Coordinates of C-alpha atoms in Angstrom, one line a residue:
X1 CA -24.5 -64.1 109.3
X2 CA -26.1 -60.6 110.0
X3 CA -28.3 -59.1 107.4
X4 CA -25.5 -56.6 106.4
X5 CA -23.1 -59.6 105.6
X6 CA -26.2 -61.2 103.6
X7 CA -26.6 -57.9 101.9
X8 CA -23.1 -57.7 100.7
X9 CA -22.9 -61.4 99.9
X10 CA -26.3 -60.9 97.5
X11 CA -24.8 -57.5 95.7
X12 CA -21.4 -59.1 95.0
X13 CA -23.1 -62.2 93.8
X14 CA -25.3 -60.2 91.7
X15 CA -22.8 -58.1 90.3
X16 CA -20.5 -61.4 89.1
X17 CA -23.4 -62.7 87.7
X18 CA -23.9 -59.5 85.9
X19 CA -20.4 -59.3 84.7
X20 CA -20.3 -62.8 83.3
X21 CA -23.1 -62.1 81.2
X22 CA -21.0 -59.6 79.7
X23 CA -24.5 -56.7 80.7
X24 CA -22.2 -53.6 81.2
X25 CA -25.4 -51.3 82.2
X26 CA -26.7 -53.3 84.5
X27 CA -23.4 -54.3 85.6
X28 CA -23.1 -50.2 86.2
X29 CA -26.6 -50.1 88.4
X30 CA -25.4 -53.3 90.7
X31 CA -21.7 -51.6 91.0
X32 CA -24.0 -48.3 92.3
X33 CA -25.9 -50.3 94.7
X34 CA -23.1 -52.4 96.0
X35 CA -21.3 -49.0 96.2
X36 CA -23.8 -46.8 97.9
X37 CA -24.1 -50.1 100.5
X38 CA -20.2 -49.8 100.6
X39 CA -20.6 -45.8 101.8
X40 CA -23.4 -46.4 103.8
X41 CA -21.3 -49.0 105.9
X42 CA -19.0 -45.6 106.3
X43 CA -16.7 -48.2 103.5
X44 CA -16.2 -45.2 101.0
X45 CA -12.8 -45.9 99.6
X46 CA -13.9 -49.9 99.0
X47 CA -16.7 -47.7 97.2
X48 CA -14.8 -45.9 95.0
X49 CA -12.4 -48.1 94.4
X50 CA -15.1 -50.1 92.9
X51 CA -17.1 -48.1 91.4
X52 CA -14.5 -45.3 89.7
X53 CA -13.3 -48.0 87.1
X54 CA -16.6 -48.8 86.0
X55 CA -17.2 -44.8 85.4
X56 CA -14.1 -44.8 83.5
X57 CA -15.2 -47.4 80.8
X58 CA -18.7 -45.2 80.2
X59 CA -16.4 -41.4 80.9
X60 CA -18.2 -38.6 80.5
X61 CA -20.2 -39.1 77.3
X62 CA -23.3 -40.2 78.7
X63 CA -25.3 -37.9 80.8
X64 CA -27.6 -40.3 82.1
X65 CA -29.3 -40.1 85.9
X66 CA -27.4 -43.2 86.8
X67 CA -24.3 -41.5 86.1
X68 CA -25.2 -39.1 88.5
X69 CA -26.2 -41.1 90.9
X70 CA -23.0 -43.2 91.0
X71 CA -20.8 -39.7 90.7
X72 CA -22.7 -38.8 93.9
X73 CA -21.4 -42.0 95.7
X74 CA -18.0 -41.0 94.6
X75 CA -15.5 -38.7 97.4

């Protein structure tokens, strides 16, 4: 397994884990990372397709640097 594949395989692990402790911020900041890996990989529409959902449950009401952060991942 190449260190990319082991770096995927951690961040999607992470991010169920996350998820199933019901942890919706950090579930956002391991969505970013998975999804910044995703673009970086040159994967941008796996990236938004994961990450845009999770932007829509927090919309536009917080104006936090995260938010940024992920928008900036976004096409």
């Amino acid at each position: 397994m190449s260190a990319s594949d082991e770096t995927h395989t951690c961040l999607l692990q992470a991010l169920d884990t996350i998820r199933n402790m019901g942890a919706r911020g950090w579930e956002f900041r391991a969505a970013t990372d998975l999804a910044r890996f995703l673009a970086a990989e040159g994967r941008i529409s796996d990236a938004g397709a994961l990450l845009q959902p999770i932007l829509d449950k927090f919309g536009e009401a917080l104006d936090t640097e995260d938010l940024k952060i992920a928008g900036g991942v976004l096409p």
